[in-house]
Amino acid sequence: MALSKHINADRLVQDSHDKKSKHHKLTGIDSNTIQHSYGARYGTQPLPKYHFSSKGIDAESAYQLIHDELALDGSPVLNLASFVHTWMPAQADKLMQENMTKNLIDTDEYPATQHIHTRCISILADLWHAPSAKQAIGTATTGSSEAIQLGGLAMKRIWQEKRKAAGKSIHEPGPNIVMGANAQVALEKFARYFEVECRLVPISVESKYRLDPKKAMEYVDENTIGVFVILGSTYTGHYEPVKEMSDLLDEYEAKTGYSVPIHVDGASGGFFAPFATPQLEWDFKLPRVVSINTSGHKFGLAYVGVGWVVWRDQAHLPKDLIFELHYLGSVEYSFSLNFSRPAAPIIAQYFNLIHLGFEGYRNVALDDLRNARLLSRALEKSGYYAVLSDIHRKHTSAGATIKDVVGIDDDVTDYEAGLPVVSFRFSDDFKKSYPEIQQKWIQTLLRARGWIVPNYELAPDLQQIEILRVVVRENMTEVLVDRLVSDLMEITEQLTTADSPLHALNDLGHGHSSSSKTEHTHGKLGKGEGSTSSGTYAKQC
């Protein structure tokens, strides 16, 4: 008989000690508590989890306790769910260690760090073809989520200024912003937090699970502050067609006189497309694009904690959003959602920019794409899976066809442009043959082997389709691809065995982490305590 869900594991352990605790009547201190609480050599009394202990423990014991508990986390190398980069060279680690105490906001105290910050902005502005890298303006952020808020705020303020100049209301009916229903949750956060109507454009198979520019135009009007266009959907890795969206907005302005700008969410693609497919038109080459954000800790190949937002020129960042700060003996100018931020991630980013250069970033990008294509083809050839992402599919151009006939080596331009993301699901034939097998079981069984591969629904209008998704980062080598494919095939074939005990996985629900239910109840929102999901992808970015 299974234990009831209401059993409190912490209470079980507390009540199972060899000797019951007796607390001092005056101090409330447990007289049996031992200060050094790591391992049997120090005793087995636990530290309190949710309130201050009366006395601390030595640093070595504290380290070992936390170190051992964190061993329960998944392996960053096998975490194929996240876009976040997890490895840098030892020299970058050393720079991070040397500068971890520096606060980026203290410009007068750390002027060399500020010079590095400015150089990074200039390098990105040049990479993204700003009309003049000297006139472009930007800032580091904690990630793309903050960068998106800043880009959206600038567009909202410019819209407000135009409305006021024309003698029109900024409240009725109020501003709106247009984005695909596949948008990452940070984009929707901007709309909700800063009181802008969020207009989600439904996706479809025909639109490749991303924003359809023609359909998006049905949502644009004189109160649209801008369109968020995503360079790399978190669902399937498809690039949204920035050039097509720009052309349609050009036509709209010619007909109506209303100018609607584009902010490119290049959280992943901003540090990938310029190197993998430099011929792609998506950046400041298009006058309609007024701002771009990216995450340095994704394909910028830096550790987590750094993002960037750049405006094509100062005219697109209203002055009243920039604060003049008289702080610690200097005058500083700031446009951000927070004040203090660590300088080390910016320094790590600059390390990559000068260490890798254009050629180095391109080599990494092309290698990621090769491994992603390898995984995609292997999955499709198995017959068990259908791949929704398209980076392994060749263009139907005459040039690509001639190369196939002649036997010339493939070039990245022969394939559909996109992020090195492999999104896949059970094939129709597999589902027809084994309707009782649930795709979520794959996530659970892969996790049992160390792999972290999420299974989740597509965006609204296609939420009935579940996908598994693998992000191929720099440390996802061909050796790991081979091992992943082997494990996937073995797991899938075991599930097809009629008498397989693995069918009992249906009782495991969604196969989420088996962390303590008691642990989850402390300091967390419960089910139903947040707003209803709109369907946008709300997992980590």
XYZ file of C-alpha atoms in Angstrom:
541
model
C 0.000 0.000 0.000
C 1.408 3.407 -1.018
C 1.985 6.147 1.522
C -0.621 8.887 1.528
C 0.391 12.177 -0.036
C -0.091 14.108 3.210
C 2.824 12.349 4.939
C 5.427 14.982 5.884
C 8.901 13.613 5.137
C 10.638 16.204 7.331
C 8.459 15.202 10.285
C 9.190 11.526 9.672
C 12.928 12.145 9.872
C 12.626 14.410 12.900
C 10.575 11.831 14.805
C 12.978 9.029 13.872
C 16.085 10.363 15.611
C 17.694 8.166 18.243
C 16.930 10.657 20.990
C 14.106 13.170 21.198
C 15.199 16.798 21.299
C 14.773 18.776 24.521
C 14.803 22.553 24.226
C 16.023 24.928 26.932
C 13.035 26.641 28.519
C 14.573 30.122 28.364
C 16.685 30.181 25.212
C 14.737 27.702 23.080
C 18.048 26.201 21.952
C 18.135 22.469 21.326
C 20.599 21.105 23.845
C 21.329 18.105 21.619
C 22.247 20.148 18.554
C 25.811 19.636 17.308
C 27.499 22.622 15.623
C 29.397 20.618 13.025
C 26.678 18.771 11.160
C 28.315 17.248 8.087
C 28.608 13.484 7.984
C 28.691 10.888 10.750
C 31.999 12.222 12.105
C 30.221 15.408 13.197
C 26.871 13.891 14.193
C 23.573 13.606 12.350
C 21.563 16.508 13.713
C 20.047 18.422 10.745
C 20.249 22.180 10.344
C 16.912 24.037 10.252
C 15.744 24.541 6.667
C 13.367 27.449 6.930
C 14.581 29.650 9.792
C 17.906 30.887 11.187
C 19.851 28.443 13.273
C 20.929 29.820 16.628
C 24.574 29.153 15.750
C 26.349 28.713 12.451
C 28.700 25.978 11.338
C 32.243 26.144 10.046
C 32.785 27.117 6.402
C 34.024 23.703 5.287
C 30.962 21.943 6.655
C 28.636 24.563 5.153
C 30.310 24.119 1.788
C 30.076 20.352 1.903
C 26.412 20.349 2.902
C 25.413 22.660 0.054
C 27.764 20.977 -2.416
C 26.246 17.574 -1.734
C 22.659 18.798 -1.958
C 23.375 20.472 -5.296
C 24.646 17.132 -6.594
C 20.941 16.300 -6.980
C 20.693 18.876 -9.790
C 20.845 17.738 -13.380
C 24.130 17.841 -15.305
C 24.556 21.107 -17.271
C 26.214 19.121 -20.084
C 23.173 16.852 -20.416
C 20.693 19.712 -20.025
C 19.395 19.866 -23.583
C 16.355 21.908 -22.549
C 18.124 25.223 -22.079
C 19.621 27.749 -24.493
C 21.922 28.990 -21.720
C 25.639 28.410 -22.287
C 27.434 26.337 -19.665
C 31.150 26.309 -20.563
C 33.957 28.828 -21.019
C 37.760 28.421 -21.192
C 39.779 28.449 -17.980
C 41.091 31.931 -18.755
C 37.523 33.260 -18.814
C 36.838 31.521 -15.501
C 39.889 33.279 -14.079
C 38.691 36.680 -15.292
C 35.267 36.033 -13.775
C 36.852 35.112 -10.441
C 39.108 38.170 -10.456
C 36.239 40.573 -11.162
C 33.301 39.008 -9.330
C 33.327 41.772 -6.686
C 32.953 44.642 -9.168
C 29.653 46.491 -9.525
C 29.063 47.692 -13.086
C 27.157 50.760 -11.906
C 30.238 52.153 -10.112
C 31.623 53.841 -13.210
C 33.970 56.215 -11.423
C 35.476 53.400 -9.353
C 35.857 50.971 -12.268
C 36.489 53.073 -15.401
C 38.265 50.294 -17.309
C 35.209 48.071 -16.864
C 33.039 50.849 -18.339
C 35.330 51.089 -21.356
C 34.865 47.357 -21.927
C 31.078 47.745 -21.635
C 31.128 50.522 -24.246
C 33.295 48.460 -26.599
C 30.851 45.561 -26.418
C 27.986 47.886 -27.429
C 30.015 49.245 -30.355
C 30.988 45.751 -31.520
C 27.356 44.584 -31.475
C 26.146 47.739 -33.236
C 28.703 47.115 -35.970
C 27.816 43.402 -36.162
C 24.147 44.310 -36.614
C 24.907 46.955 -39.250
C 23.810 50.062 -37.368
C 23.989 53.104 -39.704
C 26.832 54.385 -37.533
C 28.242 52.368 -34.671
C 29.223 55.684 -33.059
C 25.627 56.923 -33.103
C 24.072 53.675 -31.886
C 23.258 53.491 -28.191
C 22.756 50.515 -25.914
C 23.345 48.886 -22.580
C 24.098 45.594 -20.920
C 21.231 43.891 -19.095
C 20.839 40.836 -16.899
C 19.451 38.953 -19.905
C 17.045 39.298 -22.797
C 14.028 39.560 -20.507
C 15.191 42.942 -19.178
C 16.397 43.993 -22.627
C 12.952 43.335 -24.127
C 11.282 45.480 -21.454
C 13.623 48.361 -22.326
C 13.068 48.010 -26.068
C 9.310 47.932 -25.593
C 9.355 50.918 -23.240
C 11.219 53.025 -25.791
C 8.667 52.194 -28.498
C 5.771 52.958 -26.141
C 7.197 56.334 -25.157
C 7.797 57.359 -28.795
C 4.200 56.348 -29.624
C 2.939 58.440 -26.708
C 4.933 61.471 -27.830
C 3.556 61.197 -31.363
C -0.024 60.892 -30.084
C 0.363 63.924 -27.836
C 1.905 65.978 -30.662
C -1.112 65.106 -32.830
C -3.534 66.056 -30.055
C -4.755 62.467 -29.633
C -5.386 60.474 -26.478
C -2.800 58.014 -25.209
C -5.380 56.282 -23.015
C -8.347 55.574 -25.278
C -8.177 53.004 -26.693
C -4.557 52.790 -25.494
C -1.381 51.253 -26.935
C -1.013 47.716 -28.272
C 1.870 45.558 -29.388
C 1.811 42.698 -31.906
C 3.724 39.421 -31.617
C 3.340 35.767 -32.564
C 1.598 33.401 -30.144
C 4.912 31.537 -30.043
C 6.514 34.482 -28.219
C 8.630 33.750 -25.176
C 6.932 34.825 -21.963
C 9.273 37.820 -21.482
C 7.585 39.559 -24.420
C 4.153 39.107 -22.916
C 5.504 40.278 -19.555
C 6.358 43.618 -21.132
C 2.781 44.079 -22.303
C 1.266 43.125 -18.964
C 3.701 44.985 -16.706
C 3.656 48.207 -18.717
C -0.047 48.216 -19.584
C 0.101 47.608 -23.297
C -2.527 45.457 -24.993
C -0.879 42.220 -26.108
C -2.076 41.082 -29.528
C -1.002 37.488 -30.109
C -1.054 36.348 -33.719
C -2.071 32.662 -34.011
C 0.516 30.311 -35.478
C -0.032 27.428 -37.877
C 1.793 24.576 -39.550
C 1.790 26.650 -42.747
C 3.485 29.558 -40.944
C 6.126 27.110 -39.652
C 4.937 27.451 -36.048
C 5.935 31.127 -35.927
C 4.626 34.612 -36.713
C 2.809 34.945 -40.048
C 3.530 38.525 -41.251
C 0.414 38.738 -43.424
C -1.806 37.620 -40.569
C 0.051 39.960 -38.219
C -1.006 42.936 -40.340
C -4.625 42.183 -39.384
C -3.684 43.146 -35.803
C -1.845 46.395 -36.637
C -3.524 49.793 -36.292
C -2.687 53.405 -35.406
C -2.270 52.444 -31.734
C 0.325 49.737 -32.392
C 3.549 50.844 -30.729
C 5.540 48.183 -32.581
C 5.880 44.569 -33.632
C 8.054 42.087 -31.758
C 9.708 39.812 -34.338
C 11.608 36.826 -32.977
C 14.877 35.720 -34.517
C 14.662 32.152 -33.341
C 11.433 30.750 -31.913
C 11.939 28.943 -28.614
C 9.623 26.183 -29.823
C 11.240 25.100 -33.076
C 14.175 27.436 -33.731
C 12.584 28.954 -36.848
C 13.559 32.540 -37.641
C 10.575 34.815 -38.066
C 10.687 36.676 -41.417
C 11.854 40.136 -40.350
C 12.307 41.359 -43.937
C 8.787 40.344 -44.967
C 7.305 41.978 -41.860
C 9.289 45.130 -42.579
C 8.114 45.294 -46.193
C 4.468 44.916 -45.172
C 4.807 47.682 -42.572
C 6.426 49.900 -45.232
C 3.358 49.373 -47.411
C 1.071 50.048 -44.451
C 2.810 53.349 -43.712
C 2.589 54.385 -47.362
C -1.189 53.801 -47.289
C -2.071 55.119 -43.838
C 0.764 57.386 -42.713
C 1.237 55.370 -39.517
C 4.814 54.282 -38.868
C 5.048 51.054 -36.889
C 8.582 50.056 -35.821
C 10.076 46.598 -35.308
C 11.971 45.382 -32.286
C 13.877 42.194 -33.046
C 14.027 39.730 -30.181
C 17.344 38.175 -31.053
C 17.739 36.493 -27.649
C 19.312 33.517 -29.416
C 19.557 34.521 -33.065
C 21.257 37.869 -32.479
C 24.505 36.063 -31.648
C 23.961 33.268 -34.164
C 22.513 34.473 -37.472
C 25.285 37.039 -38.192
C 27.860 34.251 -38.142
C 25.957 31.260 -39.530
C 23.958 33.076 -42.227
C 25.421 36.591 -42.669
C 23.441 37.083 -45.889
C 20.132 36.990 -43.997
C 18.342 40.371 -43.852
C 16.986 40.956 -40.362
C 18.988 43.666 -38.566
C 19.593 47.421 -38.786
C 20.043 47.117 -42.535
C 16.259 47.363 -42.473
C 15.295 50.956 -41.484
C 12.116 49.610 -39.885
C 14.193 47.810 -37.214
C 14.766 50.324 -34.415
C 16.143 48.076 -31.655
C 17.581 44.596 -31.124
C 18.200 42.556 -28.017
C 20.277 39.439 -27.491
C 21.499 37.182 -24.699
C 25.230 36.999 -24.242
C 24.693 33.884 -22.136
C 23.123 31.953 -24.992
C 24.902 31.862 -28.323
C 27.081 34.756 -27.158
C 28.816 31.858 -25.349
C 29.201 33.675 -22.004
C 28.084 32.490 -18.590
C 24.574 33.305 -17.437
C 23.826 36.868 -16.390
C 24.426 39.070 -19.437
C 22.122 40.419 -22.126
C 22.274 43.361 -24.498
C 19.926 45.856 -26.116
C 21.011 48.257 -28.863
C 19.069 51.043 -30.600
C 19.980 51.959 -34.173
C 20.524 55.606 -33.114
C 19.851 57.939 -30.210
C 16.639 59.229 -31.784
C 14.925 55.937 -30.976
C 15.719 56.062 -27.251
C 13.722 58.964 -25.734
C 15.824 61.176 -23.487
C 13.306 61.191 -20.642
C 13.866 57.448 -20.184
C 17.552 58.041 -19.464
C 18.391 58.970 -15.865
C 21.243 61.281 -14.945
C 22.731 59.985 -11.714
C 25.074 61.901 -9.425
C 26.580 58.985 -7.571
C 29.863 58.257 -5.773
C 31.625 61.311 -7.138
C 30.639 61.037 -10.792
C 27.754 61.723 -13.166
C 26.314 58.595 -14.780
C 23.582 57.985 -17.317
C 21.394 54.954 -16.909
C 18.497 53.249 -18.659
C 17.799 49.976 -16.905
C 15.282 48.275 -14.647
C 17.744 47.760 -11.830
C 20.757 49.576 -10.426
C 23.553 47.320 -9.245
C 24.655 44.490 -11.487
C 27.783 42.315 -11.594
C 30.492 43.425 -14.004
C 32.036 39.959 -14.399
C 29.556 38.668 -17.057
C 30.244 41.735 -19.247
C 33.968 41.096 -18.933
C 33.415 37.445 -19.867
C 31.458 38.578 -22.929
C 34.282 40.837 -24.033
C 36.699 37.944 -23.562
C 34.712 35.937 -26.111
C 34.485 38.809 -28.570
C 38.251 39.250 -28.759
C 39.165 35.585 -28.209
C 36.867 34.082 -30.847
C 36.435 36.921 -33.316
C 34.084 36.516 -36.264
C 35.771 33.338 -37.488
C 35.616 31.661 -34.084
C 31.925 32.437 -33.586
C 31.187 31.229 -37.108
C 33.031 27.941 -36.534
C 31.021 27.292 -33.370
C 27.735 28.160 -35.106
C 28.413 25.920 -38.102
C 29.442 23.044 -35.855
C 26.229 23.436 -33.825
C 24.194 23.309 -37.031
C 26.020 20.209 -38.303
C 25.275 18.326 -35.084
C 21.666 19.518 -35.099
C 21.237 18.291 -38.680
C 22.812 14.970 -37.721
C 20.336 14.502 -34.876
C 17.384 15.592 -37.038
C 18.168 13.151 -39.828
C 18.766 10.257 -37.417
C 15.402 10.834 -35.749
C 13.525 10.972 -39.032
C 15.279 7.915 -40.453
C 14.210 5.899 -37.402
C 10.585 6.173 -38.482
C 9.602 6.694 -34.850
C 9.795 10.478 -34.943
C 8.839 13.428 -37.139
C 10.998 16.567 -36.926
C 9.240 19.940 -36.921
C 12.336 22.132 -37.169
C 13.727 22.698 -40.678
C 17.461 23.363 -40.393
C 18.231 19.933 -41.913
C 16.022 20.562 -44.941
C 17.621 21.896 -48.089
C 16.291 24.762 -50.137
C 14.508 23.681 -53.307
C 16.744 26.013 -55.320
C 18.461 24.951 -58.528
C 21.884 25.485 -56.963
C 21.227 23.044 -54.134
C 19.867 20.450 -56.574
C 22.953 20.710 -58.812
C 25.235 20.217 -55.789
C 23.384 17.011 -54.925
C 23.772 15.677 -58.456
C 27.417 16.653 -58.847
C 28.358 15.587 -55.309
C 29.695 18.914 -54.079
C 29.954 19.285 -50.312
C 27.034 20.954 -48.620
C 27.199 24.571 -47.534
C 25.157 26.112 -44.701
C 23.393 28.296 -47.263
C 21.938 25.161 -48.851
C 19.736 24.645 -45.791
C 16.860 26.500 -44.184
C 18.178 29.170 -41.827
C 17.423 28.762 -38.145
C 18.786 28.021 -34.708
C 20.436 24.653 -33.932
C 17.226 23.421 -32.325
C 15.669 20.021 -32.971
C 11.962 19.833 -32.184
C 10.357 16.463 -32.786
C 7.339 14.322 -31.959
C 6.089 10.783 -32.497
C 5.505 10.148 -36.202
C 1.930 9.626 -37.389
C 2.706 5.994 -38.228
C 4.120 5.381 -34.749
C 1.091 6.935 -33.046
C -1.209 4.851 -35.203
C 0.618 1.627 -34.326
C 1.029 2.434 -30.608
C -1.777 4.806 -29.571
C -1.382 3.847 -25.903
C 2.188 5.171 -25.662
C 2.391 8.721 -24.386
C 5.148 10.992 -25.611
C 5.705 12.489 -22.146
C 7.116 9.120 -21.081
C 10.158 9.806 -23.287
C 11.029 12.852 -21.184
C 10.789 10.815 -17.983
C 12.840 7.882 -19.255
C 15.528 10.112 -20.733
C 15.779 11.914 -17.384
C 16.384 8.558 -15.715
C 19.495 8.284 -17.917
C 20.640 11.817 -17.137
C 19.300 13.595 -20.234
C 17.073 16.644 -19.732
C 14.773 16.905 -22.765
C 11.462 18.739 -22.254
C 8.118 17.602 -23.639
C 5.499 20.338 -23.945
C 2.665 21.708 -26.075
C 3.036 24.099 -28.980
C 1.637 27.645 -28.819
C -2.109 28.486 -28.977
C -4.000 27.067 -31.968
C -1.519 24.174 -32.103
C -1.508 23.302 -28.412
C -2.844 19.837 -29.213
C 0.618 19.000 -30.606
C 3.266 17.963 -28.091
C 6.936 18.241 -28.965
C 10.249 17.143 -27.522
C 13.001 19.724 -27.960
C 16.796 19.559 -27.984
C 18.964 22.690 -28.058
C 22.320 21.845 -29.618
C 24.882 24.025 -27.876
C 28.663 24.087 -28.233
C 29.223 21.208 -25.805
C 26.668 18.958 -27.562
C 29.322 17.052 -29.499
C 28.784 14.330 -32.094
C 29.675 11.762 -29.419
C 26.796 12.991 -27.271
C 24.464 13.091 -30.276
C 25.305 9.437 -30.956
C 24.634 8.500 -27.311
C 21.351 10.433 -27.245
C 20.098 8.753 -30.410
C 21.028 5.336 -29.016
C 19.179 6.000 -25.773
C 16.146 7.360 -27.616
C 15.932 4.327 -29.867
C 16.344 1.899 -26.968
C 13.704 3.644 -24.844
C 11.242 3.908 -27.721
C 11.617 0.259 -28.670
C 11.184 -0.849 -25.055
C 7.912 1.072 -24.919
C 6.631 -0.760 -27.975
C 6.945 -4.105 -26.214
C 3.374 -5.116 -25.427
C 4.138 -6.579 -22.008
C 6.687 -3.929 -21.060
C 6.439 -2.736 -17.459
C 7.344 0.699 -18.756
C 3.684 1.207 -19.576
C 3.231 1.801 -15.874
C 4.774 5.223 -16.498
C 1.275 6.465 -17.146
C 0.877 6.629 -13.393
C 3.795 9.039 -13.091
C 1.838 11.960 -14.482
C 4.046 14.431 -16.272
C 7.266 12.962 -14.946
C 8.480 16.102 -13.249
C 11.311 16.146 -10.730
C 10.729 13.943 -7.727
C 11.840 16.651 -5.288
C 10.288 16.688 -1.833
C 6.664 17.786 -1.865
C 7.336 19.384 1.514
C 10.204 21.396 0.027
C 7.936 22.679 -2.711
C 5.413 24.154 -0.294
C 7.821 26.677 1.196
C 7.971 30.090 -0.467
C 6.271 28.969 -3.669
C 3.030 29.869 -5.392
C 0.604 26.997 -5.641
C -1.583 25.910 -8.530
C -4.191 28.524 -9.373
C -2.381 31.361 -7.562
C -1.078 32.971 -10.746
C -2.812 34.322 -13.835
C -4.179 31.911 -16.404
C -1.618 30.838 -18.997
C -1.998 32.440 -22.407
C -0.049 29.580 -23.931
C 3.189 31.442 -24.578
C 6.302 29.479 -23.755
C 6.977 30.221 -20.107
C 9.993 28.023 -19.402
C 13.510 29.313 -18.850
C 15.130 31.051 -21.754
